[in-house]
Amino acid sequence: MTSPVVTRFAPSPTGYLHIGGARTALFNYLYAKGCGGRFLLRIEDTDRERSTEAAVKAIFDGMDWLGLAADEPPVFQFSRADRHREVVAELLARGAAYRDYLSAEETGALRDAARAEGRPFESPWRDRDPSEGDPAQPHTVRFRRPLDTPVIVADAVQGDVRWESSALDDLVLLRSDGAPTYNLAVVVDDHDMGVTHVIRGDDHLNNAARQSLIYDALGWARPVFAHIPLIHGPDGAKLSKRHGAQAVHEYAEMGYLPEAMRNYLARLGWAHGDAELFSDAEAQAWFDLTGIGKAPARLDFDKLAHVNAHWLRQADDARLVTLTLEALTRAGQPADGPVADRLAATLPLIKDRARTVLDLAEQSAFARAVRPLALGDKAKGQLAGEARDRLSRLVPVLAGQDDWTPTALDAALKAFAEAEGVGFGKVGPVLRAALTGGLPSPDLGKTLSALGREESLGRLDDALQQTK
């Protein structure tokens, strides 16, 4: 009987959740959900000097924002140290591990000599009788790798990958202070958590060789390994700070939606035919390991913006209002009362032109402006002479307009221009200058509708008063 699929995301809490980790988490999540399995979260906090509570919170916050909920409470690796030491005792009993009583200085000298001779380091304690040492004395515990035996990992992405065991060293399992090491802890935790598929970055590929040997020594079934290429910047170089945003929270603050990030990240290094835009349900149904490419994926901010624009158009208007208000508050431009009401009326009319929430904030500036608007020199120039007189004749026409929808307002403006015997170019610019003070705005019918009758007529009267 085939075991149910269990995947895990296992970040180290030494910093924020970065975009590469977010994609790894997503791939694990999608594969588990698509197979009807479970997705788990493990915090690998064995590096006590670098692990912080703030980083743990940042990981949780990032996962929450992405909408990647684990099916069980998170496991904290450090809390399982006793279990890790228990497994080391079993390896010692099986003869698959040994105590190494070399000091750090002795180890360093022997390692340097081995490096100079072009061979892997090997402790002289490997082949000594265990009774020669005193377990009460300081020592490490090393894994006794099999000699002259190739290690082959059948990787679901990379294919069969082979190492010669002679090229590997005897991995430290327990440090001299009794602390378990990373490769040991990962194997024990994955086994105990029932993980069937280890999907992670290909920078862990070499670890797969050592971890596979530990699985074999314990008589445990290896999980399916799938090592995915890392994400590179647009220039093809390894992703770094110089390429811009890396942490998930930065993308949230830049105005990207979590559903857009899930869509974009799923497509970053994986493909299902030519599909570019797809729902979460489709991603879960389609995702498979065979669709992951072997070449590094390149981060493309234009494509991300395109995907985000699609999901902005699908988003609930009330949600967009909340997100835009939050963005404005972060920028020190909070909006409430009538200003917030105008923002709510504006966003449905402009979201088709926006690519991010920050675009919505910027493009709604005309609606958030507070009367009386400051008219720049250009706007004042547009409101001079005959143009001002024409605007004064337009005001009562608009005041008598019962239907304040964009379509009806556009029709009324067109009829006014025809009645004046002029092209719309003689009406539109002066009206826009009076309504917005020169700020960008959508079509005039939408601009008037977004502002509402009272605000629109008030702004027009203000403009006429300022240009007497």
Short mmCIF file of C-alpha atoms in Angstrom, two decimals:
data_model
loop_
_atom_site.label_atom_id
_atom_site.label_comp_id
_atom_site.label_asym_id
_atom_site.label_seq_id
_atom_site.Cartn_x
_atom_site.Cartn_y
_atom_site.Cartn_z
CA MET A 1 0.00 0.00 0.00
CA THR A 2 1.37 3.41 -0.99
CA SER A 3 1.87 5.84 1.89
CA PRO A 4 -0.05 9.12 1.73
CA VAL A 5 2.11 11.97 0.48
CA VAL A 6 3.62 14.11 3.24
CA THR A 7 5.77 17.14 2.40
CA ARG A 8 7.40 19.71 4.61
CA PHE A 9 8.88 23.18 4.50
CA ALA A 10 11.82 23.50 6.89
CA PRO A 11 13.23 27.05 7.10
CA SER A 12 15.96 28.20 9.47
CA PRO A 13 14.80 31.16 11.59
CA THR A 14 17.84 33.32 10.93
CA GLY A 15 16.08 36.00 8.86
CA TYR A 16 12.95 36.84 6.93
CA LEU A 17 11.11 34.41 4.66
CA HIS A 18 12.76 35.04 1.30
CA ILE A 19 11.29 34.59 -2.13
CA GLY A 20 13.23 31.36 -2.76
CA GLY A 21 11.97 29.84 0.47
CA ALA A 22 8.44 30.99 -0.33
CA ARG A 23 8.57 29.16 -3.66
CA THR A 24 9.91 26.02 -1.97
CA ALA A 25 7.07 26.19 0.56
CA LEU A 26 4.56 26.66 -2.26
CA PHE A 27 5.87 23.70 -4.26
CA ASN A 28 5.63 21.47 -1.18
CA TYR A 29 2.15 22.76 -0.43
CA LEU A 30 0.86 22.28 -3.97
CA TYR A 31 2.28 18.79 -4.30
CA ALA A 32 0.81 17.64 -1.00
CA LYS A 33 -2.60 19.15 -1.69
CA GLY A 34 -2.70 17.85 -5.25
CA CYS A 35 -1.99 14.32 -3.98
CA GLY A 36 -4.49 14.53 -1.15
CA GLY A 37 -1.65 14.49 1.37
CA ARG A 38 -0.38 16.65 4.22
CA PHE A 39 1.85 19.70 4.24
CA LEU A 40 3.96 20.24 7.38
CA LEU A 41 6.15 23.02 8.74
CA ARG A 42 9.36 22.52 10.69
CA ILE A 43 11.46 25.34 12.14
CA GLU A 44 15.11 24.28 12.02
CA ASP A 45 16.33 26.30 14.96
CA THR A 46 19.34 24.24 16.00
CA ASP A 47 21.68 27.19 15.32
CA ARG A 48 20.93 28.86 18.63
CA GLU A 49 23.25 31.82 18.07
CA ARG A 50 21.54 32.92 14.84
CA SER A 51 17.95 31.77 15.42
CA THR A 52 15.66 34.52 16.71
CA GLU A 53 12.05 34.82 17.80
CA ALA A 54 11.65 37.74 15.40
CA ALA A 55 12.71 35.54 12.49
CA VAL A 56 10.30 32.79 13.57
CA LYS A 57 7.48 35.33 13.62
CA ALA A 58 8.54 36.64 10.21
CA ILE A 59 8.35 33.11 8.79
CA PHE A 60 4.89 32.57 10.28
CA ASP A 61 3.71 35.97 9.04
CA GLY A 62 5.06 35.29 5.56
CA MET A 63 3.39 31.89 5.40
CA ASP A 64 0.10 33.38 6.64
CA TRP A 65 0.24 36.13 4.02
CA LEU A 66 0.93 33.60 1.27
CA GLY A 67 -1.99 31.50 2.48
CA LEU A 68 0.13 28.37 3.00
CA ALA A 69 -1.29 26.82 6.14
CA ALA A 70 0.37 23.70 7.52
CA ASP A 71 -1.87 20.76 8.39
CA GLU A 72 -0.33 20.33 11.83
CA PRO A 73 1.30 22.62 14.42
CA PRO A 74 4.90 23.46 13.54
CA VAL A 75 7.74 21.28 14.79
CA PHE A 76 10.72 23.03 16.37
CA GLN A 77 13.87 21.05 15.67
CA PHE A 78 15.82 22.16 18.76
CA SER A 79 13.14 20.70 21.04
CA ARG A 80 13.82 17.25 19.57
CA ALA A 81 17.51 17.08 20.50
CA ASP A 82 16.97 14.15 22.90
CA ARG A 83 15.37 12.14 20.09
CA HIS A 84 18.30 12.98 17.81
CA ARG A 85 20.77 11.75 20.44
CA GLU A 86 18.70 8.58 20.87
CA VAL A 87 19.16 7.82 17.17
CA VAL A 88 22.91 8.45 17.44
CA ALA A 89 23.04 5.87 20.24
CA GLU A 90 21.33 3.42 17.89
CA LEU A 91 23.88 4.14 15.15
CA LEU A 92 26.70 3.56 17.63
CA ALA A 93 25.15 0.25 18.65
CA ARG A 94 24.88 -0.76 14.99
CA GLY A 95 28.52 0.12 14.35
CA ALA A 96 27.40 2.80 11.87
CA ALA A 97 28.91 5.57 14.02
CA TYR A 98 31.96 6.00 16.22
CA ARG A 99 33.30 8.30 18.90
CA ASP A 100 36.10 10.60 17.77
CA TYR A 101 38.34 11.88 20.56
CA LEU A 102 40.46 14.20 18.41
CA SER A 103 40.70 17.77 19.66
CA ALA A 104 39.69 20.61 17.37
CA GLU A 105 43.37 21.41 16.82
CA GLU A 106 44.23 17.82 15.96
CA THR A 107 41.28 17.57 13.59
CA GLY A 108 42.32 20.80 11.85
CA ALA A 109 45.90 19.60 11.37
CA LEU A 110 44.83 16.23 9.95
CA ARG A 111 42.25 17.88 7.72
CA ASP A 112 44.89 20.26 6.32
CA ALA A 113 47.22 17.33 5.63
CA ALA A 114 44.45 15.41 3.88
CA ARG A 115 43.60 18.42 1.77
CA ALA A 116 47.24 18.84 0.76
CA GLU A 117 47.35 15.19 -0.32
CA GLY A 118 44.08 15.45 -2.24
CA ARG A 119 42.15 12.95 -0.15
CA PRO A 120 39.15 13.26 2.19
CA PHE A 121 39.84 13.72 5.88
CA GLU A 122 39.48 10.58 7.97
CA SER A 123 39.77 10.34 11.73
CA PRO A 124 42.15 7.68 13.09
CA TRP A 125 39.39 6.78 15.57
CA ARG A 126 37.30 5.35 12.73
CA ASP A 127 39.02 1.97 12.89
CA ARG A 128 40.08 1.88 16.53
CA ASP A 129 38.44 -0.38 19.04
CA PRO A 130 35.75 1.66 20.86
CA SER A 131 37.13 0.41 24.18
CA GLU A 132 40.24 2.52 23.63
CA GLY A 133 38.28 5.69 24.29
CA ASP A 134 36.60 6.99 27.40
CA PRO A 135 33.06 8.26 26.68
CA ALA A 136 33.38 10.53 29.69
CA GLN A 137 36.08 12.48 27.87
CA PRO A 138 35.26 15.20 25.31
CA HIS A 139 34.52 13.73 21.91
CA THR A 140 32.36 14.03 18.84
CA VAL A 141 30.36 11.23 17.25
CA ARG A 142 30.90 10.61 13.56
CA PHE A 143 28.96 8.61 11.00
CA ARG A 144 30.95 5.67 9.65
CA ARG A 145 30.31 5.90 5.94
CA PRO A 146 30.58 2.71 3.90
CA LEU A 147 33.73 2.58 1.81
CA ASP A 148 33.97 1.85 -1.91
CA THR A 149 30.22 2.04 -2.28
CA PRO A 150 28.63 4.53 -4.67
CA VAL A 151 25.79 6.63 -3.33
CA ILE A 152 23.01 7.05 -5.88
CA VAL A 153 20.07 9.36 -5.27
CA ALA A 154 17.15 8.98 -7.65
CA ASP A 155 16.13 12.64 -7.73
CA ALA A 156 12.70 13.45 -9.13
CA VAL A 157 14.02 16.64 -10.75
CA GLN A 158 17.73 16.06 -11.34
CA GLY A 159 17.54 12.39 -12.29
CA ASP A 160 19.98 9.85 -10.84
CA VAL A 161 22.85 11.62 -9.10
CA ARG A 162 25.92 9.60 -8.10
CA TRP A 163 28.67 10.19 -5.56
CA GLU A 164 31.57 7.96 -4.64
CA SER A 165 31.61 7.35 -0.91
CA SER A 166 35.40 7.73 -0.97
CA ALA A 167 34.87 11.39 -1.85
CA LEU A 168 32.75 11.99 1.27
CA ASP A 169 34.03 12.35 4.81
CA ASP A 170 32.67 10.85 7.99
CA LEU A 171 29.98 13.32 8.95
CA VAL A 172 29.86 14.62 12.53
CA LEU A 173 26.53 13.57 14.07
CA LEU A 174 27.02 14.97 17.59
CA ARG A 175 29.32 17.85 18.43
CA SER A 176 31.54 17.72 21.48
CA ASP A 177 28.88 19.55 23.51
CA GLY A 178 26.31 16.89 22.58
CA ALA A 179 24.47 19.09 20.10
CA PRO A 180 23.08 17.20 17.08
CA THR A 181 24.17 18.40 13.65
CA TYR A 182 21.95 19.49 10.80
CA ASN A 183 22.16 16.43 8.55
CA LEU A 184 21.37 14.06 11.39
CA ALA A 185 18.47 16.13 12.72
CA VAL A 186 16.92 16.49 9.27
CA VAL A 187 16.90 12.74 8.67
CA VAL A 188 15.43 11.92 12.08
CA ASP A 189 12.78 14.64 11.88
CA ASP A 190 11.73 13.78 8.33
CA HIS A 191 11.44 10.12 9.27
CA ASP A 192 9.50 10.77 12.47
CA MET A 193 7.19 13.26 10.72
CA GLY A 194 6.42 10.68 8.03
CA VAL A 195 7.78 12.86 5.23
CA THR A 196 7.57 11.01 1.93
CA HIS A 197 8.86 13.73 -0.42
CA VAL A 198 11.67 16.19 0.30
CA ILE A 199 11.28 19.10 -2.13
CA ARG A 200 13.97 21.72 -1.58
CA GLY A 201 16.60 23.88 -3.30
CA ASP A 202 19.37 22.19 -5.22
CA ASP A 203 21.91 23.79 -2.89
CA HIS A 204 20.96 20.84 -0.64
CA LEU A 205 21.77 18.22 -3.26
CA ASN A 206 25.10 17.25 -1.68
CA ASN A 207 23.34 16.83 1.65
CA ALA A 208 21.11 14.21 0.01
CA ALA A 209 24.10 11.89 -0.36
CA ARG A 210 25.02 12.04 3.33
CA GLN A 211 21.39 11.90 4.47
CA SER A 212 20.69 8.90 2.25
CA LEU A 213 23.53 6.98 3.91
CA ILE A 214 22.05 7.72 7.35
CA TYR A 215 18.64 6.48 6.20
CA ASP A 216 20.24 3.29 4.88
CA ALA A 217 22.24 2.71 8.06
CA LEU A 218 19.08 2.93 10.16
CA GLY A 219 17.10 0.69 7.83
CA TRP A 220 14.65 3.48 7.10
CA ALA A 221 13.11 4.03 3.68
CA ARG A 222 14.50 7.07 1.92
CA PRO A 223 12.00 9.78 0.96
CA VAL A 224 11.67 10.88 -2.64
CA PHE A 225 14.14 13.71 -3.16
CA ALA A 226 13.33 16.56 -5.54
CA HIS A 227 15.97 19.29 -5.69
CA ILE A 228 14.76 22.39 -7.49
CA PRO A 229 17.09 24.94 -9.12
CA LEU A 230 17.52 28.22 -7.30
CA ILE A 231 15.98 31.52 -8.42
CA HIS A 232 18.28 33.91 -10.25
CA GLY A 233 17.92 37.60 -10.89
CA PRO A 234 16.84 39.03 -14.27
CA ASP A 235 20.52 39.16 -15.30
CA GLY A 236 20.99 35.44 -14.71
CA ALA A 237 23.16 35.91 -11.62
CA LYS A 238 22.27 34.38 -8.26
CA LEU A 239 19.52 36.39 -6.63
CA SER A 240 20.89 39.01 -4.25
CA LYS A 241 19.99 42.33 -2.65
CA ARG A 242 21.12 44.23 -5.72
CA HIS A 243 18.22 42.69 -7.66
CA GLY A 244 15.69 44.34 -5.38
CA ALA A 245 13.11 42.82 -3.06
CA GLN A 246 13.85 39.37 -1.72
CA ALA A 247 11.76 38.94 1.42
CA VAL A 248 8.07 38.09 1.22
CA HIS A 249 7.04 41.02 3.39
CA GLU A 250 8.71 43.39 0.92
CA TYR A 251 6.49 42.13 -1.89
CA ALA A 252 3.42 42.60 0.29
CA GLU A 253 4.46 46.20 1.01
CA MET A 254 5.09 46.77 -2.71
CA GLY A 255 1.43 46.09 -3.38
CA TYR A 256 1.39 42.52 -4.66
CA LEU A 257 -1.51 40.25 -3.79
CA PRO A 258 -0.84 36.85 -2.21
CA GLU A 259 -2.86 35.04 -4.87
CA ALA A 260 -0.75 36.74 -7.53
CA MET A 261 2.45 35.70 -5.74
CA ARG A 262 1.21 32.10 -5.54
CA ASN A 263 0.38 32.16 -9.25
CA TYR A 264 3.70 33.75 -10.22
CA LEU A 265 5.88 31.62 -7.94
CA ALA A 266 4.21 28.41 -9.07
CA ARG A 267 5.15 29.31 -12.64
CA LEU A 268 8.70 30.26 -11.65
CA GLY A 269 10.56 27.08 -12.54
CA TRP A 270 7.50 24.90 -13.15
CA ALA A 271 5.15 24.75 -16.12
CA HIS A 272 1.86 23.20 -17.12
CA GLY A 273 1.76 23.62 -20.86
CA ASP A 274 1.53 27.29 -21.74
CA ALA A 275 -0.67 28.25 -18.79
CA GLU A 276 0.45 31.55 -17.24
CA LEU A 277 -2.61 32.65 -15.26
CA PHE A 278 -4.34 30.03 -13.13
CA SER A 279 -6.29 29.69 -9.91
CA ASP A 280 -5.16 27.99 -6.72
CA ALA A 281 -7.46 25.05 -7.50
CA GLU A 282 -5.90 24.66 -10.94
CA ALA A 283 -2.39 24.89 -9.51
CA GLN A 284 -3.13 22.14 -7.01
CA ALA A 285 -4.68 19.93 -9.67
CA TRP A 286 -1.88 20.46 -12.18
CA PHE A 287 1.27 20.61 -10.08
CA ASP A 288 3.67 17.72 -10.50
CA LEU A 289 7.39 17.16 -10.01
CA THR A 290 7.95 16.31 -13.67
CA GLY A 291 6.99 19.85 -14.64
CA ILE A 292 9.89 21.38 -12.69
CA GLY A 293 12.75 22.48 -14.93
CA LYS A 294 16.42 21.76 -14.31
CA ALA A 295 17.63 25.27 -15.17
CA PRO A 296 17.52 28.16 -12.68
CA ALA A 297 14.41 30.32 -12.99
CA ARG A 298 14.82 34.06 -13.53
CA LEU A 299 12.86 36.58 -11.53
CA ASP A 300 10.94 38.83 -13.92
CA PHE A 301 9.32 41.84 -12.26
CA ASP A 302 7.39 42.80 -15.40
CA LYS A 303 5.79 39.38 -15.55
CA LEU A 304 5.02 39.50 -11.83
CA ALA A 305 3.33 42.87 -12.33
CA HIS A 306 1.33 41.44 -15.24
CA VAL A 307 0.14 38.54 -13.10
CA ASN A 308 -0.66 40.87 -10.23
CA ALA A 309 -2.67 43.17 -12.51
CA HIS A 310 -4.82 40.19 -13.50
CA TRP A 311 -5.60 39.30 -9.90
CA LEU A 312 -6.23 42.94 -8.99
CA ARG A 313 -8.99 42.99 -11.57
CA GLN A 314 -10.50 39.86 -10.01
CA ALA A 315 -10.22 41.12 -6.43
CA ASP A 316 -13.15 42.25 -4.30
CA ASP A 317 -13.41 46.04 -4.28
CA ALA A 318 -13.86 46.30 -0.51
CA ARG A 319 -10.68 44.30 -0.01
CA LEU A 320 -8.78 46.60 -2.37
CA VAL A 321 -10.01 49.61 -0.43
CA THR A 322 -8.66 48.09 2.80
CA LEU A 323 -5.31 47.25 1.21
CA THR A 324 -4.99 50.72 -0.32
CA LEU A 325 -5.82 52.42 2.97
CA GLU A 326 -3.16 50.29 4.68
CA ALA A 327 -0.62 51.28 2.02
CA LEU A 328 -1.49 54.93 2.44
CA THR A 329 -1.14 54.67 6.22
CA ARG A 330 2.31 53.10 5.85
CA ALA A 331 3.23 56.00 3.56
CA GLY A 332 2.03 58.56 6.13
CA GLN A 333 -1.05 59.51 4.09
CA PRO A 334 -3.97 58.09 6.09
CA ALA A 335 -7.45 58.65 4.71
CA ASP A 336 -10.76 58.58 6.54
CA GLY A 337 -14.24 60.08 6.43
CA PRO A 338 -15.27 61.62 3.09
CA VAL A 339 -11.79 61.04 1.65
CA ALA A 340 -12.03 57.31 2.35
CA ASP A 341 -15.52 57.30 0.85
CA ARG A 342 -14.23 58.89 -2.36
CA LEU A 343 -11.41 56.35 -2.43
CA ALA A 344 -13.95 53.52 -2.19
CA ALA A 345 -15.93 55.03 -5.09
CA THR A 346 -12.77 55.50 -7.15
CA LEU A 347 -11.00 52.14 -6.95
CA PRO A 348 -13.56 50.12 -8.96
CA LEU A 349 -13.19 52.69 -11.75
CA ILE A 350 -9.38 52.64 -11.90
CA LYS A 351 -8.32 49.11 -10.93
CA ASP A 352 -8.22 47.96 -14.55
CA ARG A 353 -5.30 50.36 -15.10
CA ALA A 354 -3.31 49.36 -12.01
CA ARG A 355 -0.64 46.70 -11.61
CA THR A 356 -0.16 46.93 -7.84
CA VAL A 357 -1.92 48.28 -4.77
CA LEU A 358 0.63 51.10 -4.76
CA ASP A 359 -0.59 51.99 -8.26
CA LEU A 360 -4.11 52.21 -6.84
CA ALA A 361 -2.87 54.54 -4.12
CA GLU A 362 -1.08 56.74 -6.64
CA GLN A 363 -3.84 56.79 -9.24
CA SER A 364 -6.48 57.65 -6.62
CA ALA A 365 -4.60 60.75 -5.43
CA PHE A 366 -7.01 63.03 -7.35
CA ALA A 367 -9.94 61.64 -5.35
CA ARG A 368 -8.14 61.99 -2.03
CA ALA A 369 -7.16 65.62 -2.55
CA VAL A 370 -8.80 67.99 -0.09
CA ARG A 371 -10.56 71.20 -1.12
CA PRO A 372 -9.67 73.76 -2.08
CA LEU A 373 -7.22 72.16 -4.50
CA ALA A 374 -4.03 74.05 -5.13
CA LEU A 375 -3.95 74.91 -8.82
CA GLY A 376 -0.53 74.84 -10.42
CA ASP A 377 0.56 77.30 -13.07
CA LYS A 378 -0.39 74.90 -15.85
CA ALA A 379 -3.88 74.37 -14.43
CA LYS A 380 -4.36 78.12 -13.98
CA GLY A 381 -3.28 78.65 -17.57
CA GLN A 382 -5.88 76.17 -18.75
CA LEU A 383 -8.56 78.01 -16.75
CA ALA A 384 -8.01 81.40 -18.36
CA GLY A 385 -10.12 83.46 -20.77
CA GLU A 386 -12.76 81.71 -22.85
CA ALA A 387 -11.94 78.35 -21.26
CA ARG A 388 -12.99 79.69 -17.87
CA ASP A 389 -16.16 81.17 -19.28
CA ARG A 390 -17.02 77.85 -20.90
CA LEU A 391 -16.42 76.07 -17.60
CA SER A 392 -18.78 78.47 -15.86
CA ARG A 393 -21.46 77.57 -18.41
CA LEU A 394 -20.79 73.83 -17.86
CA VAL A 395 -21.33 73.97 -14.11
CA PRO A 396 -25.11 74.47 -14.21
CA VAL A 397 -25.39 71.75 -16.85
CA LEU A 398 -23.66 69.29 -14.53
CA ALA A 399 -25.67 70.54 -11.56
CA GLY A 400 -28.83 69.59 -13.44
CA GLN A 401 -27.58 66.13 -14.28
CA ASP A 402 -29.67 63.48 -12.52
CA ASP A 403 -27.73 60.40 -13.62
CA TRP A 404 -24.22 60.57 -12.13
CA THR A 405 -22.87 57.39 -13.69
CA PRO A 406 -19.75 57.54 -15.89
CA THR A 407 -21.68 56.71 -19.07
CA ALA A 408 -24.34 59.35 -18.49
CA LEU A 409 -21.77 61.98 -17.53
CA ASP A 410 -19.68 61.27 -20.64
CA ALA A 411 -22.80 61.72 -22.76
CA ALA A 412 -23.64 65.01 -21.03
CA LEU A 413 -20.12 66.36 -21.60
CA LYS A 414 -20.22 65.38 -25.26
CA ALA A 415 -23.62 67.08 -25.68
CA PHE A 416 -22.30 70.23 -23.99
CA ALA A 417 -19.34 70.42 -26.35
CA GLU A 418 -21.65 70.03 -29.34
CA ALA A 419 -23.95 72.77 -27.99
CA GLU A 420 -20.92 75.04 -27.58
CA GLY A 421 -19.90 74.29 -31.17
CA VAL A 422 -16.40 73.17 -30.16
CA GLY A 423 -14.47 69.94 -30.12
CA PHE A 424 -14.13 68.08 -26.87
CA GLY A 425 -10.52 69.22 -26.66
CA LYS A 426 -11.87 72.65 -25.70
CA VAL A 427 -13.88 71.18 -22.79
CA GLY A 428 -12.00 68.18 -21.39
CA PRO A 429 -8.63 69.70 -20.37
CA VAL A 430 -10.12 72.67 -18.51
CA LEU A 431 -12.64 70.47 -16.71
CA ARG A 432 -9.90 68.00 -15.69
CA ALA A 433 -7.65 70.83 -14.44
CA ALA A 434 -10.45 72.18 -12.26
CA LEU A 435 -11.39 68.77 -10.89
CA THR A 436 -7.91 67.41 -10.17
CA GLY A 437 -5.55 70.38 -9.99
CA GLY A 438 -3.32 68.58 -12.46
CA LEU A 439 -3.23 65.17 -10.77
CA PRO A 440 -3.63 62.11 -13.03
CA SER A 441 -7.17 60.81 -13.28
CA PRO A 442 -9.24 58.40 -15.40
CA ASP A 443 -11.77 59.37 -18.08
CA LEU A 444 -13.76 62.43 -17.09
CA GLY A 445 -17.02 60.55 -16.68
CA LYS A 446 -15.29 58.22 -14.22
CA THR A 447 -13.54 61.12 -12.51
CA LEU A 448 -16.81 62.96 -11.90
CA SER A 449 -18.57 59.79 -10.80
CA ALA A 450 -15.78 58.87 -8.39
CA LEU A 451 -15.77 62.32 -6.80
CA GLY A 452 -19.55 62.46 -6.53
CA ARG A 453 -21.86 65.36 -7.36
CA GLU A 454 -21.21 67.51 -4.29
CA GLU A 455 -17.44 67.21 -4.36
CA SER A 456 -17.26 67.72 -8.13
CA LEU A 457 -19.39 70.86 -8.14
CA GLY A 458 -17.51 72.18 -5.11
CA ARG A 459 -14.15 71.74 -6.84
CA LEU A 460 -15.43 73.46 -9.97
CA ASP A 461 -16.69 76.42 -7.94
CA ASP A 462 -13.34 76.59 -6.10
CA ALA A 463 -11.49 76.69 -9.43
CA LEU A 464 -13.72 79.45 -10.78
CA GLN A 465 -13.23 81.49 -7.61
CA GLN A 466 -9.41 81.10 -7.76
CA THR A 467 -9.24 82.24 -11.40
CA LYS A 468 -11.41 85.36 -11.31
#
